[in-house]
PDB file of C-alpha atoms in Angstrom:
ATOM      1  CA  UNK G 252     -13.818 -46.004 -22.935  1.00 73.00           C
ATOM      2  CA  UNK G 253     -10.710 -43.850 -21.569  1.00 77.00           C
ATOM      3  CA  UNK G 254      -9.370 -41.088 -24.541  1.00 82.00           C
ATOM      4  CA  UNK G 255      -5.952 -42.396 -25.436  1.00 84.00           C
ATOM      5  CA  UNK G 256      -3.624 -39.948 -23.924  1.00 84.00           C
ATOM      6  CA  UNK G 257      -1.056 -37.938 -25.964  1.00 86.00           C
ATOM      7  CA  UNK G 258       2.345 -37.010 -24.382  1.00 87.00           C
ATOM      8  CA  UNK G 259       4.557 -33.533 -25.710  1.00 87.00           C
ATOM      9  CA  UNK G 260       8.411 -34.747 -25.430  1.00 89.00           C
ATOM     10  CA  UNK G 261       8.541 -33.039 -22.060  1.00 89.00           C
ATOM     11  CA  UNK G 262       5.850 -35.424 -20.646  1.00 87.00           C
ATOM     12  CA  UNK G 263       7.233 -38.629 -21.831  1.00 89.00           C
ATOM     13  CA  UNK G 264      10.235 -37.606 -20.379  1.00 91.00           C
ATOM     14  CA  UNK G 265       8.564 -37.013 -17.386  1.00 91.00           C
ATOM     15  CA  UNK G 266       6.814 -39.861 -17.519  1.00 92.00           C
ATOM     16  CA  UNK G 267       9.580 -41.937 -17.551  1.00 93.00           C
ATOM     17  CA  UNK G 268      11.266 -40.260 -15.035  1.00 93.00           C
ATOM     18  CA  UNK G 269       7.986 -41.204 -12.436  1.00 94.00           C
ATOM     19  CA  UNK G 270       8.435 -44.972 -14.121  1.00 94.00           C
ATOM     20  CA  UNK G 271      11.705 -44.920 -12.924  1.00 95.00           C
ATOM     21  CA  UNK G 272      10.606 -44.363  -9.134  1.00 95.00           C
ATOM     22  CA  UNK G 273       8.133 -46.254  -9.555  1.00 94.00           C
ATOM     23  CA  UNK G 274      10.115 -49.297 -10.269  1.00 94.00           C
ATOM     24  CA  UNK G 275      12.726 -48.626  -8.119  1.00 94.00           C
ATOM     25  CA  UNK G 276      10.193 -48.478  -4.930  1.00 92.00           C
ATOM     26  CA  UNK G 277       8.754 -52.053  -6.265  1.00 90.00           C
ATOM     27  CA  UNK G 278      11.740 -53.449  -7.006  1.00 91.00           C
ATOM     28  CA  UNK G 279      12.731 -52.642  -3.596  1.00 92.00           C
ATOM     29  CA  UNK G 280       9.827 -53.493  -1.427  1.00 89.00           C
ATOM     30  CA  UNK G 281       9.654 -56.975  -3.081  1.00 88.00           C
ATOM     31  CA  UNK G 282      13.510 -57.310  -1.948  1.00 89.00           C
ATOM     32  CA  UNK G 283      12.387 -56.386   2.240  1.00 89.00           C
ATOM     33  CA  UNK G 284      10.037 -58.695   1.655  1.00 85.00           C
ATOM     34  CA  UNK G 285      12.204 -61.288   0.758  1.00 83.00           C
ATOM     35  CA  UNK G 286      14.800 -60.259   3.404  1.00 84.00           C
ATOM     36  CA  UNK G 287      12.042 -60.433   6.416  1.00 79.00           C
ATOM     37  CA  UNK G 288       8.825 -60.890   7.729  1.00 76.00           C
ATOM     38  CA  UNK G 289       6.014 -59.257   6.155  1.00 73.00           C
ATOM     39  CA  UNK G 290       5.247 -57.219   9.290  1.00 70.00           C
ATOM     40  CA  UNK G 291       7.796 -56.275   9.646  1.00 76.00           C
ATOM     41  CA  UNK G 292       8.607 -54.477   5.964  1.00 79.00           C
ATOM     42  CA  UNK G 293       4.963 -52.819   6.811  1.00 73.00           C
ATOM     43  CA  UNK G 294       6.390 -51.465  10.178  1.00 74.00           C
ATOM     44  CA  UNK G 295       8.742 -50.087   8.302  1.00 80.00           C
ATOM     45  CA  UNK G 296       6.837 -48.539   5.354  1.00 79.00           C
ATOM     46  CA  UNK G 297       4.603 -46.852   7.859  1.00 74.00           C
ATOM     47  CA  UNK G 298       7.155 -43.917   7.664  1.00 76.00           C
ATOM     48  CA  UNK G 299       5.927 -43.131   4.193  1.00 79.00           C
ATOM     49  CA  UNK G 300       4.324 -39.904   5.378  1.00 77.00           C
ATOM     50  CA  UNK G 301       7.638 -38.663   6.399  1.00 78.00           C
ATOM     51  CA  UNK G 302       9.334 -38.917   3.625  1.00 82.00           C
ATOM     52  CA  UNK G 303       6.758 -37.539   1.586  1.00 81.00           C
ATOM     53  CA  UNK G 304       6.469 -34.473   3.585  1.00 81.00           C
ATOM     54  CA  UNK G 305      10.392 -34.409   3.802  1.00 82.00           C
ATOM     55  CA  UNK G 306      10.094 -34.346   0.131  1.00 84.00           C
ATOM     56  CA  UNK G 307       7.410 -32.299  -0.402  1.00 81.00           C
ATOM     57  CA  UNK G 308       9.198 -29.816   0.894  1.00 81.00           C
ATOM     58  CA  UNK G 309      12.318 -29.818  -0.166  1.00 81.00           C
ATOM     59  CA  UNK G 310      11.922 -30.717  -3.661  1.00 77.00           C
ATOM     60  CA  UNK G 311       8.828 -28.473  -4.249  1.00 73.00           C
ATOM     61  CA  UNK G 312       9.083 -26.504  -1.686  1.00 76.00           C
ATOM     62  CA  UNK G 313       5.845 -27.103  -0.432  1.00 75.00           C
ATOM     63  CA  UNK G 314       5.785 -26.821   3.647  1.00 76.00           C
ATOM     64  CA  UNK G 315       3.300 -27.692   5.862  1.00 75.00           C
ATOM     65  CA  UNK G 316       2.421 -26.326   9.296  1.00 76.00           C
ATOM     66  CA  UNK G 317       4.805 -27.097  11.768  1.00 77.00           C
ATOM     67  CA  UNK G 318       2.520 -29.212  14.412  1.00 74.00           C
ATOM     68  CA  UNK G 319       2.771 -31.843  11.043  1.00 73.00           C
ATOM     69  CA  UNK G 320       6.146 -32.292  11.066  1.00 73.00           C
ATOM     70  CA  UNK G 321       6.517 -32.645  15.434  1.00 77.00           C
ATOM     71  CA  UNK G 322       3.633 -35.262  14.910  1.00 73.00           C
ATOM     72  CA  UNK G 323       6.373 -37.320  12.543  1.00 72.00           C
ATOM     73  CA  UNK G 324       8.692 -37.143  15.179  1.00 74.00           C
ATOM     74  CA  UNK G 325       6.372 -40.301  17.270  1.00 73.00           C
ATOM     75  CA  UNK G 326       6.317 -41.694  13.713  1.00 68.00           C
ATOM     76  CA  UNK G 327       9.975 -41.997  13.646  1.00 68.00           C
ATOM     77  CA  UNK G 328      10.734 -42.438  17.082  1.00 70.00           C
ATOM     78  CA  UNK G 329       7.610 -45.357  17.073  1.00 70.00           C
ATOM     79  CA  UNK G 330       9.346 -47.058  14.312  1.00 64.00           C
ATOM     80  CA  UNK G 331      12.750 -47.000  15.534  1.00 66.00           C
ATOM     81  CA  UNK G 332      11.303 -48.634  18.860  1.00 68.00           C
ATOM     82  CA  UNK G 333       9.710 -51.213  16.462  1.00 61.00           C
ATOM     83  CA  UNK G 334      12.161 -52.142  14.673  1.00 60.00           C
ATOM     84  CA  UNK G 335      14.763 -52.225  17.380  1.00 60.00           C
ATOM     85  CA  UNK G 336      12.975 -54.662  18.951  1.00 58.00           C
ATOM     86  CA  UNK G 337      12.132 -56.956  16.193  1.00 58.00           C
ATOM     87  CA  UNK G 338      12.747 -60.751  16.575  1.00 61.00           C
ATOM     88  CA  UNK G 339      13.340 -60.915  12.936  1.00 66.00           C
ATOM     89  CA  UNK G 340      15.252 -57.668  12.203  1.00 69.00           C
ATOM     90  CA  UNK G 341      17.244 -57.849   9.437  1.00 77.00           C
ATOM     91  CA  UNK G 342      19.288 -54.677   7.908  1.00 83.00           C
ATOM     92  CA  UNK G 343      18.351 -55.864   4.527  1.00 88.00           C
ATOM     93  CA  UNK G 344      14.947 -55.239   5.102  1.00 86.00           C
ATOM     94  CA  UNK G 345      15.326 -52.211   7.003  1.00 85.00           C
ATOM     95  CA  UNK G 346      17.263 -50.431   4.185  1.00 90.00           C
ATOM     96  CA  UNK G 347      15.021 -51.520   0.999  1.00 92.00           C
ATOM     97  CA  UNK G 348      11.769 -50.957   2.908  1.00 89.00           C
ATOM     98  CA  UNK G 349      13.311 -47.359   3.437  1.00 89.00           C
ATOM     99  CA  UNK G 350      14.598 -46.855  -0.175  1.00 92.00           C
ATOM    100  CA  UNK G 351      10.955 -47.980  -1.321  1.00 92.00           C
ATOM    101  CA  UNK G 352       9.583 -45.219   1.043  1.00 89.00           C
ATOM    102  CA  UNK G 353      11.878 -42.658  -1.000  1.00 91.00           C
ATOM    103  CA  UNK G 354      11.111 -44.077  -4.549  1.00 92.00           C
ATOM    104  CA  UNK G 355       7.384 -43.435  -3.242  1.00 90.00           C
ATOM    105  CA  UNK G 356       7.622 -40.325  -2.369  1.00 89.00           C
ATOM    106  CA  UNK G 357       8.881 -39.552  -5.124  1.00 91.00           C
ATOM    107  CA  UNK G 358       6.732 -41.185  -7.295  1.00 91.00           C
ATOM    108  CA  UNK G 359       3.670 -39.311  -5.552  1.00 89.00           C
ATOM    109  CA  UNK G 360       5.187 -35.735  -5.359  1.00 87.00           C
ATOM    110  CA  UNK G 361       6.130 -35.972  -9.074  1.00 89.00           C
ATOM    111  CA  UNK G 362       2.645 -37.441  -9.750  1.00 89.00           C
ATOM    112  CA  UNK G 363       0.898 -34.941  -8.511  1.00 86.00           C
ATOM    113  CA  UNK G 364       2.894 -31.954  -9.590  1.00 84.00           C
ATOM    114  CA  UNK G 365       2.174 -33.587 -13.391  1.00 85.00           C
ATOM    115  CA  UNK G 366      -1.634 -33.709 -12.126  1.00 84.00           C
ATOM    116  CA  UNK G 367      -1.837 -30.174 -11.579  1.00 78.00           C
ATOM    117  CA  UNK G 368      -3.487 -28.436 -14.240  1.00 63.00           C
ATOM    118  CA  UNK G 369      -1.293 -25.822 -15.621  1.00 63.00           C
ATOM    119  CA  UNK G 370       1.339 -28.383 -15.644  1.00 64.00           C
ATOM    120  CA  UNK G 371      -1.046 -30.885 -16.952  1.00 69.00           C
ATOM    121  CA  UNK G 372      -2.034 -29.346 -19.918  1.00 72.00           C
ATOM    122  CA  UNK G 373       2.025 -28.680 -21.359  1.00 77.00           C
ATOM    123  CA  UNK G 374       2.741 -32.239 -21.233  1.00 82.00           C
ATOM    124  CA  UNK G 375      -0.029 -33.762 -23.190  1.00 81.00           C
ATOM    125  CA  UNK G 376      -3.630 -34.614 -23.653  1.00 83.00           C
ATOM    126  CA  UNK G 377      -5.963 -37.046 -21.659  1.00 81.00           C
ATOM    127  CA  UNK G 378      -3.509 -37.186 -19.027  1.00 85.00           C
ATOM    128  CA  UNK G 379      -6.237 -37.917 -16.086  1.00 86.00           C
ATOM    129  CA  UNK G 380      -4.838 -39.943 -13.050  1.00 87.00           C
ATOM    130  CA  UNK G 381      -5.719 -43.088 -14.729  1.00 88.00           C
ATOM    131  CA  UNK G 382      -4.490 -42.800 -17.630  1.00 90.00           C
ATOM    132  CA  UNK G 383      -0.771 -41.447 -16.040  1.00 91.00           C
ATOM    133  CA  UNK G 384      -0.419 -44.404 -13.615  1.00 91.00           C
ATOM    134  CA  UNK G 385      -1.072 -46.583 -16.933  1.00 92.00           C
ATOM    135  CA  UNK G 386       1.802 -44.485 -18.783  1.00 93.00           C
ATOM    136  CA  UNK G 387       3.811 -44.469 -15.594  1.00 93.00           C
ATOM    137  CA  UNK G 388       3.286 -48.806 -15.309  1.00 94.00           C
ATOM    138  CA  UNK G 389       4.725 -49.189 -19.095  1.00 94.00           C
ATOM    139  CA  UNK G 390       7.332 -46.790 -18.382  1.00 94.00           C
ATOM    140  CA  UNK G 391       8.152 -49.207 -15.456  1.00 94.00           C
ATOM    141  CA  UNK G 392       7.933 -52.129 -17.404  1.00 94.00           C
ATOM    142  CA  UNK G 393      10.282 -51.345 -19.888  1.00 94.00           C
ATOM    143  CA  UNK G 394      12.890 -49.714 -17.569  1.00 92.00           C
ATOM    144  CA  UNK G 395      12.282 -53.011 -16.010  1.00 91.00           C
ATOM    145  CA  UNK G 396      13.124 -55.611 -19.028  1.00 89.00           C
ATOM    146  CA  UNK G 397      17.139 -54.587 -18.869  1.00 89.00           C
ATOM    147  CA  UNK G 398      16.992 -55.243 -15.228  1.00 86.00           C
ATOM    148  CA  UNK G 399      15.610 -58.766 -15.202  1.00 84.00           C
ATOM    149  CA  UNK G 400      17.426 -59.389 -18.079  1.00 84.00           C
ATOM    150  CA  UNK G 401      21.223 -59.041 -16.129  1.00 83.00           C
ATOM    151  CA  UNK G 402      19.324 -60.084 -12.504  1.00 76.00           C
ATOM    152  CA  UNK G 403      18.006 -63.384 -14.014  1.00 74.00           C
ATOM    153  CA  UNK G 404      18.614 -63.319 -17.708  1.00 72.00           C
ATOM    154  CA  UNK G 405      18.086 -67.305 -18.479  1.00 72.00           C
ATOM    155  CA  UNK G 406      17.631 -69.079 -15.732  1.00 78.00           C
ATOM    156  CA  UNK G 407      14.100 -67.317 -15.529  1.00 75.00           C
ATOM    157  CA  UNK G 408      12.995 -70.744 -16.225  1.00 76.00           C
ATOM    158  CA  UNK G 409      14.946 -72.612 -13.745  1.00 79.00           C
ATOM    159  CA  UNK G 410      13.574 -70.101 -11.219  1.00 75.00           C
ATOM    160  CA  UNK G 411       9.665 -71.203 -12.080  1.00 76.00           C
ATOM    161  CA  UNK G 412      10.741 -75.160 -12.184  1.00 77.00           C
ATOM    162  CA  UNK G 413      12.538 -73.886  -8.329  1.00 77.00           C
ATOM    163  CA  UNK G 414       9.231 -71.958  -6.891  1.00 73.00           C
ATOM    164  CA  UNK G 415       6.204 -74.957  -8.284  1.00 73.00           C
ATOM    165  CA  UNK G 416       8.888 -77.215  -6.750  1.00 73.00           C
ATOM    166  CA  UNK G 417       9.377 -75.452  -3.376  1.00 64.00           C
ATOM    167  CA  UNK G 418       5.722 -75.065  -3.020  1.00 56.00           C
ATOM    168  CA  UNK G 419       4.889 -78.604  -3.729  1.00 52.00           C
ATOM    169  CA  UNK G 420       7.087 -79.447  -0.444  1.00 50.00           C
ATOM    170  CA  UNK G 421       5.576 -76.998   1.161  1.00 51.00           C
ATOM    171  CA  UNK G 422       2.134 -78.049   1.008  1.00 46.00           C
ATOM    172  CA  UNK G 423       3.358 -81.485   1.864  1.00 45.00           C
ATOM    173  CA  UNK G 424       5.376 -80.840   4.786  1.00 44.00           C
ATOM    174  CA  UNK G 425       2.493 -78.982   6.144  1.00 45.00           C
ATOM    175  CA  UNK G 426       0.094 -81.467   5.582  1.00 44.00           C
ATOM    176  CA  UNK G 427      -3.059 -79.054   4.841  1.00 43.00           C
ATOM    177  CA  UNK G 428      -3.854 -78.555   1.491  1.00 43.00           C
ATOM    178  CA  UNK G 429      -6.909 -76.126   2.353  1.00 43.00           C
ATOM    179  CA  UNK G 430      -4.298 -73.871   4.216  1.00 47.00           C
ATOM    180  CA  UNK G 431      -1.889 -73.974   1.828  1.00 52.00           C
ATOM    181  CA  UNK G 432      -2.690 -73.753  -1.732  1.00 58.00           C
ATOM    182  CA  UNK G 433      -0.585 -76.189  -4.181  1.00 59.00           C
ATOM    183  CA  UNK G 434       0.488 -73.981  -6.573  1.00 60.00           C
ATOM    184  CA  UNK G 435       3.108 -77.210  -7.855  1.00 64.00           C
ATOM    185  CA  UNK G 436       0.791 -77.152 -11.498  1.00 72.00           C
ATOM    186  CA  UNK G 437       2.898 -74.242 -13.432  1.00 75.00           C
ATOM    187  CA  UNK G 438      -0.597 -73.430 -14.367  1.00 80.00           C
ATOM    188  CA  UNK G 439      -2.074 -72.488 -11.346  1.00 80.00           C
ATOM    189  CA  UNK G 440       0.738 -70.360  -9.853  1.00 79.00           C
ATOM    190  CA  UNK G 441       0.648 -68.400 -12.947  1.00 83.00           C
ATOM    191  CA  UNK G 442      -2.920 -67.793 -12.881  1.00 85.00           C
ATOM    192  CA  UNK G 443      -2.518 -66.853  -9.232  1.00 83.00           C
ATOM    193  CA  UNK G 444       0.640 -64.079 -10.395  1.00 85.00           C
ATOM    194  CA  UNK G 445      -1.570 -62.681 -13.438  1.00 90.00           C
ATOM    195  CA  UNK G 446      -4.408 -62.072 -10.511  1.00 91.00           C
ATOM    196  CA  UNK G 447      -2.315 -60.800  -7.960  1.00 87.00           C
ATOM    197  CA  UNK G 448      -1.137 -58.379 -10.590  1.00 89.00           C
ATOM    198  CA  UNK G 449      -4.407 -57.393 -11.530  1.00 92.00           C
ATOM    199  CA  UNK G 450      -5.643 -56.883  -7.952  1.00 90.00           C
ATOM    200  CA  UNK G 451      -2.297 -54.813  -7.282  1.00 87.00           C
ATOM    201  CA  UNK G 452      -3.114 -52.634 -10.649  1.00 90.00           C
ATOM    202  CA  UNK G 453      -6.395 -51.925  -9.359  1.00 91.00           C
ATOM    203  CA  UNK G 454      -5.059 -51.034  -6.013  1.00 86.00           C
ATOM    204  CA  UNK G 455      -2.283 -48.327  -7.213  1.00 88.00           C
ATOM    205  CA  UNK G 456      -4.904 -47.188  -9.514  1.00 91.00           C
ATOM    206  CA  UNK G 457      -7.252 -46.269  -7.046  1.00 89.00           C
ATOM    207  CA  UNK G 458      -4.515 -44.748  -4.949  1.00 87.00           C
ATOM    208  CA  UNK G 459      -3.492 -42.410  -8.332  1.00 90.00           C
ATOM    209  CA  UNK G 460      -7.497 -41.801  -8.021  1.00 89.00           C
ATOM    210  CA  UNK G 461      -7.233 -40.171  -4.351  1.00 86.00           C
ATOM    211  CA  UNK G 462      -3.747 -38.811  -5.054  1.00 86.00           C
ATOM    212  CA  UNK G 463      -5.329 -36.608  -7.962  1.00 85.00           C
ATOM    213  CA  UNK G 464      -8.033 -35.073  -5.262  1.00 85.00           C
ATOM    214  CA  UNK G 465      -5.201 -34.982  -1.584  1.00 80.00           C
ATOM    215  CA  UNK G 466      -2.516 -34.070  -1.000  1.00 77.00           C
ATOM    216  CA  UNK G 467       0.551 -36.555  -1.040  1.00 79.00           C
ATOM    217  CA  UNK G 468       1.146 -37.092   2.687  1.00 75.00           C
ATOM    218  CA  UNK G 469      -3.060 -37.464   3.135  1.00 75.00           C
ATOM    219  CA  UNK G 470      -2.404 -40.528   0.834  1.00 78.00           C
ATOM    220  CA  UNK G 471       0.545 -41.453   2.632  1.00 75.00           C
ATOM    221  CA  UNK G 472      -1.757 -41.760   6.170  1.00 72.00           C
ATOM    222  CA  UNK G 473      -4.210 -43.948   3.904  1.00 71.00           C
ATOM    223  CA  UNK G 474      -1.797 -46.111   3.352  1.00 73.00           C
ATOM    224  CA  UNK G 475      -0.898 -46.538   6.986  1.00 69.00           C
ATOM    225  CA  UNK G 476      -3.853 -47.586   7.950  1.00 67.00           C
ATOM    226  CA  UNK G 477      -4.164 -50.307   5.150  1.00 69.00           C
ATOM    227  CA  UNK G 478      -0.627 -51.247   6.099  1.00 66.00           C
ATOM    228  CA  UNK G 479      -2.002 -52.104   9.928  1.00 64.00           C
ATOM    229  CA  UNK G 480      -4.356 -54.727   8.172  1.00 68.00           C
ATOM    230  CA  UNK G 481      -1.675 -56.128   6.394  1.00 67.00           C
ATOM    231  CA  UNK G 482       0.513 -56.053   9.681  1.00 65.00           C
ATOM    232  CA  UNK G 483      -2.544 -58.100  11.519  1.00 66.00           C
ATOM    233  CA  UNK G 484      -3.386 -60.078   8.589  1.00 69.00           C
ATOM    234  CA  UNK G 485       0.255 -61.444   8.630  1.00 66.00           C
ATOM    235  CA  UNK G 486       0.853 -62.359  11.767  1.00 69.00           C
ATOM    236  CA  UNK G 487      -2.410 -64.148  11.657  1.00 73.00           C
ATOM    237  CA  UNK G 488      -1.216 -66.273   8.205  1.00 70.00           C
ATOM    238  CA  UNK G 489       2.215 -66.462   8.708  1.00 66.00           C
ATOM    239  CA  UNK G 490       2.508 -66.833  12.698  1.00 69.00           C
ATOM    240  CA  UNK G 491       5.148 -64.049  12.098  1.00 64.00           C
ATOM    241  CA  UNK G 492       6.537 -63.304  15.920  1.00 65.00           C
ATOM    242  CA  UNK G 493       6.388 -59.653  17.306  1.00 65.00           C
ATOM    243  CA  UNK G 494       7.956 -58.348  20.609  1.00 67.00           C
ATOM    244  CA  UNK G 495       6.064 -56.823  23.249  1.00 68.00           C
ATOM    245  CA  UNK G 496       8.030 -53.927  22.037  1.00 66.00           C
ATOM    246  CA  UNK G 497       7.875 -54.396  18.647  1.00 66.00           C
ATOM    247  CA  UNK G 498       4.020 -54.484  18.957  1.00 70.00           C
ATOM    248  CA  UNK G 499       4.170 -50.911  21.543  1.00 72.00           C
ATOM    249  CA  UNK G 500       6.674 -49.352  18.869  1.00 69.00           C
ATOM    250  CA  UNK G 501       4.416 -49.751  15.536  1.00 66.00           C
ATOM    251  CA  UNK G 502       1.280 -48.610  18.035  1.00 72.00           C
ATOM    252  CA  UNK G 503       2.994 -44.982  18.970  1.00 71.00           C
ATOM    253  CA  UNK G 504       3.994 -44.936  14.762  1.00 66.00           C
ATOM    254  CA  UNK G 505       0.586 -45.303  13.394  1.00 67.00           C
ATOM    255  CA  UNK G 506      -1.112 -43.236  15.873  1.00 70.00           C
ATOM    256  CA  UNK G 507       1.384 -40.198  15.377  1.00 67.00           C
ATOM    257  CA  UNK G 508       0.605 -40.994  11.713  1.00 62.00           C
ATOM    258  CA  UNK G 509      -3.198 -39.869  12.473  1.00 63.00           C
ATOM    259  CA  UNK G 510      -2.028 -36.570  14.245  1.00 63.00           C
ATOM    260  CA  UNK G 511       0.051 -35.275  10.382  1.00 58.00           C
TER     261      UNK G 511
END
């Protein structure tokens, strides 16, 4: 059993502060992913390492060696290529995927600076990395609540009733039931939202795990490579389309990634 943490004033306020970013960078991925293909938002993400080091440094003033930050130039450039040449480019996308990579960055940099332990040990007790990304999650759930409240306030349910509906067409329109899960029974879909949670808990968790031992743009290049998986993976599912170029662009961006 984890030691229930105790936070000094100046560590729930910093606590909140990280729940902020974090729900800002959530809030805003789900929109890109919304606005556009899935590969797309991924392509886009991969430039998480540069905006961490950007950051890094000029927030905490903590620079790297200058071969890092000429590597991010083929992460930029590779990205810009990519997305220039997307079939499905959309500028909605494009500019939440980019304002996730900043509430990221932020999220991390802050993170870690609270992980550090002089600076650990004046904001509380039991404040390990698992226990802060738990903190940091009910900080973003409560910043959350006013949010959904003027976004969808009551027609929350109508919005359920829409998506079991939706996805009941779906499944019969595409005539393969083993493809295409029928989440139509309100039941299923919202066993299949409490597990996707669950999995993406475990996930950020894990990440908070690393982030406590690396250094924020280290994490940032693990995520890359995950994010190349979920690049394949969706193009496989989803039969998303990707340009010749699209495909060269996102190739030069994740291998600069490997040279930070």
């Amino acid at each position: 059993m984890r030691k229930c943490p105790k936070l000094t004033p100046e560590g729930r306020r910093l606590c909140y502060r990280i729940g902020f970013y974090h729900a800002t960078g959530q809030f805003l991925t789900v929109m890109s992913l919304g606005a556009g293909p899935v590969s797309f938002t991924h392509i886009v993400k991969a430039l998480e390492p540069f905006f961490f080091a950007i950051i890094s440094a000029l927030l905490f003033d903590q620079w790297m060696k200058p071969q890092v930050y000429a590597s991010l130039i083929f992460v930029v450039g590779g990205v810009g290529c990519a997305c220039y040449g997307e079939r499905s480019f959309s500028w909605m996308a494009l500019t939440t995927a980019m304002g996730s990579n900043v509430g990221f960055a932020l999220r991390a940099v802050l993170s870690k600076f609270v992980m550090n332990t002089e600076t650990n040990s004046k904001l509380g007790e039991y404040i390990t990395s698992n226990n802060l990304f738990g903190i940091v999650t009910w900080c973003a759930f409560f910043l959350s609540i006013p949010v959904a409240l003027v976004g969808e306030g009551f027609t929350f349910l109508d919005l359920w009733n829409k998506a079991t509906t939706t996805m009941s067409e779906t499944v019969i329109m595409e005539g393969a039931a083993a493809a295409v899960p029928d989440y139509s029974n309100p039941i299923r879909l919202a066993r299949a939202v409490v597990t996707s949670g669950l999995f993406h808990y475990m996930n950020n968790e894990v990440m908070y795990q690393t982030l406590s031992k690396v250094h924020p743009v280290t994490l940032a290049v693990g995520n890359t490579m995950k994010r190349v998986f979920i690049m394949v993976a969706s193009v496989i599912v989803f039969h998303n389309p990707m340009s010749l170029q699209s495909v060269m662009g996102s190739t030069i961006g994740i291998l600069g990634v490997f040279f930070v």
